[in-house]
């Protein structure tokens, strides 16, 4: 706590431009979840670019190591990595991880098969007779998680792509995913005919915020969160978060082997 207090005071008093060189290097576990995070994309993806730049604002250099989600969570909790990139805000996760300030915010939506009779929804009770697909290991918000746990018609698939394939083929009727990821995967991995087979419905389920995750209980856990939040605040004040979002929409981060037209008009 004393170390945290000292560095928090320094960050408050010393202009960030005075950091002449990096004074700390950290390792962050990450996953392959394009376009947010991917070792095959520029700067390891959109979210990881923000994370590395936020830390750099406070003189911290980041090394990303990519691995499957479950392994990344376990390795971070075991102290093999300083942080995990990234996680949506889930209240239950707060028992083991600190959530940073929000990095981005996206809409969690239902994609449905275009031939289904689902044009909109207002409560989960309306969906009980529909076949829903979910992704293994994904933590949804409390209300949706409770519905999934208590509904026999829910089917679990290994990946978001497999859920979308099941949706296109009609094996399931609907699938919850954040709007940007769903759109990106459809553009990258599906034909135009397949894309026509699915659509989103209103209203969106919830707003999903993304966060850097730091395991609780390590000596410098709060320090890392404070450093990152300070850097993120600086990026916001400098207008760089808006710039990074524009780079995402312009296709800057994408895998050159699987280009996507990001113009969603």
mmCIF file of C-alpha atoms in Angstrom:
data_model
loop_
_atom_site.group_PDB
_atom_site.id
_atom_site.type_symbol
_atom_site.label_atom_id
_atom_site.label_comp_id
_atom_site.label_asym_id
_atom_site.label_seq_id
_atom_site.Cartn_x
_atom_site.Cartn_y
_atom_site.Cartn_z
ATOM 1 C CA UNK A 1 0.000 0.000 0.000
ATOM 2 C CA UNK A 2 2.879 2.360 0.766
ATOM 3 C CA UNK A 3 4.365 1.738 -2.696
ATOM 4 C CA UNK A 4 0.992 2.404 -4.286
ATOM 5 C CA UNK A 5 0.590 5.657 -2.373
ATOM 6 C CA UNK A 6 4.048 6.870 -3.399
ATOM 7 C CA UNK A 7 3.553 6.177 -7.099
ATOM 8 C CA UNK A 8 0.021 7.569 -7.071
ATOM 9 C CA UNK A 9 1.427 10.795 -5.614
ATOM 10 C CA UNK A 10 4.153 10.889 -8.257
ATOM 11 C CA UNK A 11 1.634 10.425 -11.042
ATOM 12 C CA UNK A 12 -0.425 13.286 -9.660
ATOM 13 C CA UNK A 13 2.520 15.680 -9.339
ATOM 14 C CA UNK A 14 4.887 14.849 -12.190
ATOM 15 C CA UNK A 15 3.892 15.648 -15.798
ATOM 16 C CA UNK A 16 3.698 12.480 -17.821
ATOM 17 C CA UNK A 17 5.981 13.947 -20.477
ATOM 18 C CA UNK A 18 8.803 13.903 -17.902
ATOM 19 C CA UNK A 19 9.050 10.098 -18.113
ATOM 20 C CA UNK A 20 12.200 10.061 -20.248
ATOM 21 C CA UNK A 21 12.256 6.293 -20.569
ATOM 22 C CA UNK A 22 10.369 3.243 -19.419
ATOM 23 C CA UNK A 23 10.927 2.391 -15.770
ATOM 24 C CA UNK A 24 8.879 -0.819 -15.761
ATOM 25 C CA UNK A 25 8.138 -3.690 -18.159
ATOM 26 C CA UNK A 26 5.170 -5.975 -17.619
ATOM 27 C CA UNK A 27 3.786 -9.091 -19.317
ATOM 28 C CA UNK A 28 0.111 -9.349 -20.159
ATOM 29 C CA UNK A 29 -1.696 -12.541 -21.132
ATOM 30 C CA UNK A 30 -4.019 -12.064 -24.093
ATOM 31 C CA UNK A 31 -6.196 -14.113 -26.435
ATOM 32 C CA UNK A 32 -7.159 -14.405 -30.091
ATOM 33 C CA UNK A 33 -10.408 -12.438 -30.246
ATOM 34 C CA UNK A 34 -10.307 -10.258 -33.344
ATOM 35 C CA UNK A 35 -10.703 -7.393 -33.889
ATOM 36 C CA UNK A 36 -10.109 -6.590 -30.214
ATOM 37 C CA UNK A 37 -7.072 -8.808 -29.605
ATOM 38 C CA UNK A 38 -4.997 -10.908 -31.995
ATOM 39 C CA UNK A 39 -1.320 -11.658 -32.487
ATOM 40 C CA UNK A 40 -1.914 -11.485 -36.255
ATOM 41 C CA UNK A 41 -3.183 -7.903 -36.171
ATOM 42 C CA UNK A 42 -1.370 -4.585 -35.930
ATOM 43 C CA UNK A 43 -0.422 -3.745 -32.328
ATOM 44 C CA UNK A 44 -1.958 -7.086 -31.249
ATOM 45 C CA UNK A 45 -5.422 -5.720 -32.001
ATOM 46 C CA UNK A 46 -7.521 -2.679 -31.178
ATOM 47 C CA UNK A 47 -7.873 -3.176 -27.407
ATOM 48 C CA UNK A 48 -4.255 -4.177 -26.920
ATOM 49 C CA UNK A 49 -3.105 -1.073 -28.781
ATOM 50 C CA UNK A 50 -5.041 1.059 -26.309
ATOM 51 C CA UNK A 51 -3.656 -0.911 -23.352
ATOM 52 C CA UNK A 52 -0.027 -0.637 -24.465
ATOM 53 C CA UNK A 53 -0.374 3.094 -25.188
ATOM 54 C CA UNK A 54 -2.115 3.783 -21.864
ATOM 55 C CA UNK A 55 0.694 2.100 -19.958
ATOM 56 C CA UNK A 56 3.306 3.891 -22.062
ATOM 57 C CA UNK A 57 1.794 7.190 -20.898
ATOM 58 C CA UNK A 58 3.029 6.277 -17.413
ATOM 59 C CA UNK A 59 6.401 4.912 -18.492
ATOM 60 C CA UNK A 60 5.421 1.246 -18.559
ATOM 61 C CA UNK A 61 6.270 -1.044 -21.499
ATOM 62 C CA UNK A 62 4.008 -4.018 -22.247
ATOM 63 C CA UNK A 63 4.759 -7.442 -23.709
ATOM 64 C CA UNK A 64 1.711 -9.458 -24.819
ATOM 65 C CA UNK A 65 1.659 -13.258 -24.789
ATOM 66 C CA UNK A 66 -1.234 -14.901 -26.640
ATOM 67 C CA UNK A 67 -2.923 -18.114 -25.452
ATOM 68 C CA UNK A 68 -6.396 -19.659 -25.075
ATOM 69 C CA UNK A 69 -8.733 -17.826 -22.700
ATOM 70 C CA UNK A 70 -8.889 -20.487 -19.967
ATOM 71 C CA UNK A 71 -5.090 -20.759 -19.900
ATOM 72 C CA UNK A 72 -4.729 -16.986 -19.810
ATOM 73 C CA UNK A 73 -7.070 -16.698 -16.820
ATOM 74 C CA UNK A 74 -5.330 -19.473 -14.888
ATOM 75 C CA UNK A 75 -1.823 -18.215 -15.660
ATOM 76 C CA UNK A 76 -2.724 -14.675 -14.597
ATOM 77 C CA UNK A 77 -4.287 -15.875 -11.348
ATOM 78 C CA UNK A 78 -1.144 -17.953 -10.707
ATOM 79 C CA UNK A 79 1.042 -14.850 -11.010
ATOM 80 C CA UNK A 80 2.703 -15.801 -14.303
ATOM 81 C CA UNK A 81 1.462 -12.558 -15.875
ATOM 82 C CA UNK A 82 0.922 -9.059 -14.539
ATOM 83 C CA UNK A 83 -2.502 -8.632 -16.127
ATOM 84 C CA UNK A 84 -5.022 -10.115 -18.560
ATOM 85 C CA UNK A 85 -6.375 -8.543 -21.733
ATOM 86 C CA UNK A 86 -9.176 -8.258 -21.817
ATOM 87 C CA UNK A 87 -12.456 -8.955 -20.022
ATOM 88 C CA UNK A 88 -15.964 -7.582 -20.187
ATOM 89 C CA UNK A 89 -17.292 -6.311 -16.885
ATOM 90 C CA UNK A 90 -18.854 -9.213 -15.014
ATOM 91 C CA UNK A 91 -19.700 -8.723 -11.347
ATOM 92 C CA UNK A 92 -18.847 -12.314 -10.423
ATOM 93 C CA UNK A 93 -15.324 -11.890 -11.779
ATOM 94 C CA UNK A 94 -14.687 -9.195 -9.185
ATOM 95 C CA UNK A 95 -13.972 -11.840 -6.561
ATOM 96 C CA UNK A 96 -10.634 -12.638 -8.198
ATOM 97 C CA UNK A 97 -9.835 -9.701 -10.480
ATOM 98 C CA UNK A 98 -9.710 -5.934 -10.363
ATOM 99 C CA UNK A 99 -11.445 -4.327 -13.349
ATOM 100 C CA UNK A 100 -9.759 -1.249 -14.767
ATOM 101 C CA UNK A 101 -11.739 1.779 -15.832
ATOM 102 C CA UNK A 102 -13.730 0.995 -19.019
ATOM 103 C CA UNK A 103 -11.641 0.898 -22.193
ATOM 104 C CA UNK A 104 -14.494 0.663 -24.706
ATOM 105 C CA UNK A 105 -18.249 0.146 -24.691
ATOM 106 C CA UNK A 106 -20.197 -1.947 -27.203
ATOM 107 C CA UNK A 107 -23.734 -3.295 -27.440
ATOM 108 C CA UNK A 108 -24.476 -6.934 -26.609
ATOM 109 C CA UNK A 109 -27.129 -7.981 -29.135
ATOM 110 C CA UNK A 110 -29.063 -10.986 -30.325
ATOM 111 C CA UNK A 111 -28.262 -12.229 -33.818
ATOM 112 C CA UNK A 112 -31.137 -14.327 -35.166
ATOM 113 C CA UNK A 113 -31.768 -16.494 -38.196
ATOM 114 C CA UNK A 114 -33.514 -14.321 -40.769
ATOM 115 C CA UNK A 115 -36.137 -17.005 -41.389
ATOM 116 C CA UNK A 116 -37.158 -17.161 -37.744
ATOM 117 C CA UNK A 117 -40.225 -15.353 -36.452
ATOM 118 C CA UNK A 118 -38.187 -13.337 -33.953
ATOM 119 C CA UNK A 119 -38.440 -9.687 -34.994
ATOM 120 C CA UNK A 120 -37.859 -8.196 -31.543
ATOM 121 C CA UNK A 121 -37.962 -9.155 -27.881
ATOM 122 C CA UNK A 122 -38.747 -7.551 -24.540
ATOM 123 C CA UNK A 123 -38.108 -10.313 -21.992
ATOM 124 C CA UNK A 124 -36.237 -13.597 -21.783
ATOM 125 C CA UNK A 125 -39.532 -15.387 -21.092
ATOM 126 C CA UNK A 126 -40.495 -14.728 -24.717
ATOM 127 C CA UNK A 127 -37.481 -16.747 -25.886
ATOM 128 C CA UNK A 128 -37.976 -19.963 -23.926
ATOM 129 C CA UNK A 129 -39.263 -21.873 -26.953
ATOM 130 C CA UNK A 130 -36.345 -20.747 -29.114
ATOM 131 C CA UNK A 131 -33.020 -22.520 -29.512
ATOM 132 C CA UNK A 132 -30.224 -20.275 -28.268
ATOM 133 C CA UNK A 133 -26.508 -20.825 -28.819
ATOM 134 C CA UNK A 134 -23.822 -19.565 -26.411
ATOM 135 C CA UNK A 135 -20.045 -19.706 -26.428
ATOM 136 C CA UNK A 136 -18.164 -21.999 -24.052
ATOM 137 C CA UNK A 137 -16.340 -20.191 -21.252
ATOM 138 C CA UNK A 138 -17.995 -16.839 -21.983
ATOM 139 C CA UNK A 139 -19.318 -14.928 -18.965
ATOM 140 C CA UNK A 140 -22.570 -13.121 -19.736
ATOM 141 C CA UNK A 141 -24.350 -10.550 -17.579
ATOM 142 C CA UNK A 142 -26.234 -11.851 -14.544
ATOM 143 C CA UNK A 143 -29.711 -11.873 -16.069
ATOM 144 C CA UNK A 144 -28.662 -13.633 -19.261
ATOM 145 C CA UNK A 145 -26.430 -16.048 -17.329
ATOM 146 C CA UNK A 146 -29.376 -17.028 -15.111
ATOM 147 C CA UNK A 147 -31.553 -17.609 -18.170
ATOM 148 C CA UNK A 148 -28.869 -19.779 -19.798
ATOM 149 C CA UNK A 149 -28.444 -21.858 -16.650
ATOM 150 C CA UNK A 150 -32.167 -22.537 -16.285
ATOM 151 C CA UNK A 151 -33.120 -23.092 -19.939
ATOM 152 C CA UNK A 152 -32.681 -26.600 -21.436
ATOM 153 C CA UNK A 153 -32.929 -25.363 -25.040
ATOM 154 C CA UNK A 154 -29.597 -23.508 -24.795
ATOM 155 C CA UNK A 155 -26.720 -25.155 -26.695
ATOM 156 C CA UNK A 156 -23.041 -24.439 -26.030
ATOM 157 C CA UNK A 157 -20.549 -24.190 -28.903
ATOM 158 C CA UNK A 158 -16.775 -23.884 -28.647
ATOM 159 C CA UNK A 159 -16.444 -20.569 -30.510
ATOM 160 C CA UNK A 160 -18.430 -17.562 -31.673
ATOM 161 C CA UNK A 161 -17.821 -18.654 -35.270
ATOM 162 C CA UNK A 162 -19.423 -22.054 -34.602
ATOM 163 C CA UNK A 163 -22.438 -20.299 -33.100
ATOM 164 C CA UNK A 164 -22.792 -18.128 -36.197
ATOM 165 C CA UNK A 165 -22.455 -21.194 -38.430
ATOM 166 C CA UNK A 166 -25.219 -22.889 -36.429
ATOM 167 C CA UNK A 167 -27.317 -19.755 -36.769
ATOM 168 C CA UNK A 168 -26.830 -19.623 -40.549
ATOM 169 C CA UNK A 169 -27.754 -23.300 -40.931
ATOM 170 C CA UNK A 170 -30.820 -22.957 -38.717
ATOM 171 C CA UNK A 171 -29.580 -25.273 -35.961
ATOM 172 C CA UNK A 172 -30.222 -22.439 -33.494
ATOM 173 C CA UNK A 173 -32.588 -19.476 -33.594
ATOM 174 C CA UNK A 174 -30.566 -16.802 -31.840
ATOM 175 C CA UNK A 175 -27.109 -16.060 -30.443
ATOM 176 C CA UNK A 176 -25.942 -13.268 -28.073
ATOM 177 C CA UNK A 177 -22.679 -11.531 -29.011
ATOM 178 C CA UNK A 178 -21.361 -7.986 -29.006
ATOM 179 C CA UNK A 179 -22.403 -6.236 -32.189
ATOM 180 C CA UNK A 180 -18.921 -5.371 -33.442
ATOM 181 C CA UNK A 181 -17.512 -8.886 -33.017
ATOM 182 C CA UNK A 182 -20.527 -10.493 -34.640
ATOM 183 C CA UNK A 183 -20.354 -8.141 -37.588
ATOM 184 C CA UNK A 184 -16.582 -8.573 -37.928
ATOM 185 C CA UNK A 185 -16.725 -12.376 -37.951
ATOM 186 C CA UNK A 186 -19.556 -12.395 -40.484
ATOM 187 C CA UNK A 187 -17.592 -10.090 -42.778
ATOM 188 C CA UNK A 188 -14.361 -12.042 -42.384
ATOM 189 C CA UNK A 189 -15.444 -15.681 -42.443
ATOM 190 C CA UNK A 190 -18.825 -15.875 -44.213
ATOM 191 C CA UNK A 191 -20.114 -15.385 -47.726
ATOM 192 C CA UNK A 192 -22.573 -12.661 -48.650
ATOM 193 C CA UNK A 193 -25.320 -15.292 -48.967
ATOM 194 C CA UNK A 194 -24.553 -16.565 -45.461
ATOM 195 C CA UNK A 195 -24.551 -13.042 -44.050
ATOM 196 C CA UNK A 196 -28.009 -12.497 -45.493
ATOM 197 C CA UNK A 197 -29.222 -15.461 -43.432
ATOM 198 C CA UNK A 198 -28.768 -13.628 -40.113
ATOM 199 C CA UNK A 199 -29.681 -10.262 -38.630
ATOM 200 C CA UNK A 200 -29.733 -8.424 -35.327
ATOM 201 C CA UNK A 201 -32.918 -7.579 -33.441
ATOM 202 C CA UNK A 202 -33.898 -4.740 -31.111
ATOM 203 C CA UNK A 203 -33.484 -3.879 -28.368
ATOM 204 C CA UNK A 204 -29.859 -4.662 -27.540
ATOM 205 C CA UNK A 205 -29.367 -6.814 -24.437
ATOM 206 C CA UNK A 206 -26.977 -4.548 -22.562
ATOM 207 C CA UNK A 207 -23.958 -2.298 -22.938
ATOM 208 C CA UNK A 208 -20.719 -4.267 -22.660
ATOM 209 C CA UNK A 209 -17.658 -2.472 -21.298
ATOM 210 C CA UNK A 210 -14.149 -3.851 -21.763
ATOM 211 C CA UNK A 211 -11.473 -3.779 -19.052
ATOM 212 C CA UNK A 212 -7.912 -4.703 -18.241
ATOM 213 C CA UNK A 213 -7.984 -7.425 -15.570
ATOM 214 C CA UNK A 214 -5.444 -7.617 -12.746
ATOM 215 C CA UNK A 215 -5.495 -10.538 -10.325
ATOM 216 C CA UNK A 216 -6.238 -9.571 -6.742
ATOM 217 C CA UNK A 217 -3.783 -10.381 -3.971
ATOM 218 C CA UNK A 218 -0.467 -9.575 -5.658
ATOM 219 C CA UNK A 219 1.732 -6.898 -4.079
ATOM 220 C CA UNK A 220 1.403 -4.430 -6.949
ATOM 221 C CA UNK A 221 -2.170 -5.146 -8.077
ATOM 222 C CA UNK A 222 -3.602 -1.751 -7.175
ATOM 223 C CA UNK A 223 -0.509 0.025 -8.478
ATOM 224 C CA UNK A 224 -0.950 -1.528 -11.930
ATOM 225 C CA UNK A 225 -4.607 -0.552 -12.015
ATOM 226 C CA UNK A 226 -3.782 3.019 -10.958
ATOM 227 C CA UNK A 227 -1.045 3.296 -13.598
ATOM 228 C CA UNK A 228 -3.286 1.983 -16.332
ATOM 229 C CA UNK A 229 -6.262 4.144 -15.366
ATOM 230 C CA UNK A 230 -4.041 7.230 -15.287
ATOM 231 C CA UNK A 231 -2.696 6.466 -18.747
ATOM 232 C CA UNK A 232 -6.179 5.737 -20.091
ATOM 233 C CA UNK A 233 -7.369 9.085 -18.760
ATOM 234 C CA UNK A 234 -4.520 10.834 -20.574
ATOM 235 C CA UNK A 235 -5.364 9.075 -23.857
ATOM 236 C CA UNK A 236 -8.966 10.210 -23.464
ATOM 237 C CA UNK A 237 -7.976 13.823 -22.794
ATOM 238 C CA UNK A 238 -5.636 13.786 -25.798
ATOM 239 C CA UNK A 239 -8.389 12.469 -28.071
ATOM 240 C CA UNK A 240 -6.435 9.331 -28.872
ATOM 241 C CA UNK A 241 -9.218 6.879 -27.993
ATOM 242 C CA UNK A 242 -11.330 8.474 -30.719
ATOM 243 C CA UNK A 243 -8.391 8.145 -33.097
ATOM 244 C CA UNK A 244 -7.898 4.471 -32.270
ATOM 245 C CA UNK A 245 -11.600 3.799 -32.926
ATOM 246 C CA UNK A 246 -11.235 5.516 -36.284
ATOM 247 C CA UNK A 247 -8.219 3.335 -37.078
ATOM 248 C CA UNK A 248 -10.342 0.294 -36.259
ATOM 249 C CA UNK A 249 -13.118 1.416 -38.599
ATOM 250 C CA UNK A 250 -10.543 2.179 -41.300
ATOM 251 C CA UNK A 251 -9.255 -1.406 -41.096
ATOM 252 C CA UNK A 252 -5.831 -0.506 -39.709
ATOM 253 C CA UNK A 253 -5.618 -3.348 -37.196
ATOM 254 C CA UNK A 254 -7.013 -6.193 -39.245
ATOM 255 C CA UNK A 255 -5.217 -9.375 -40.269
ATOM 256 C CA UNK A 256 -3.779 -8.700 -43.763
ATOM 257 C CA UNK A 257 -4.515 -12.325 -44.699
ATOM 258 C CA UNK A 258 -8.229 -11.832 -43.937
ATOM 259 C CA UNK A 259 -9.057 -8.240 -44.889
ATOM 260 C CA UNK A 260 -12.457 -6.830 -43.956
ATOM 261 C CA UNK A 261 -14.211 -3.808 -45.393
ATOM 262 C CA UNK A 262 -14.975 -1.807 -42.248
ATOM 263 C CA UNK A 263 -17.367 0.624 -43.946
ATOM 264 C CA UNK A 264 -20.674 -0.369 -42.278
ATOM 265 C CA UNK A 265 -22.846 2.203 -44.058
#
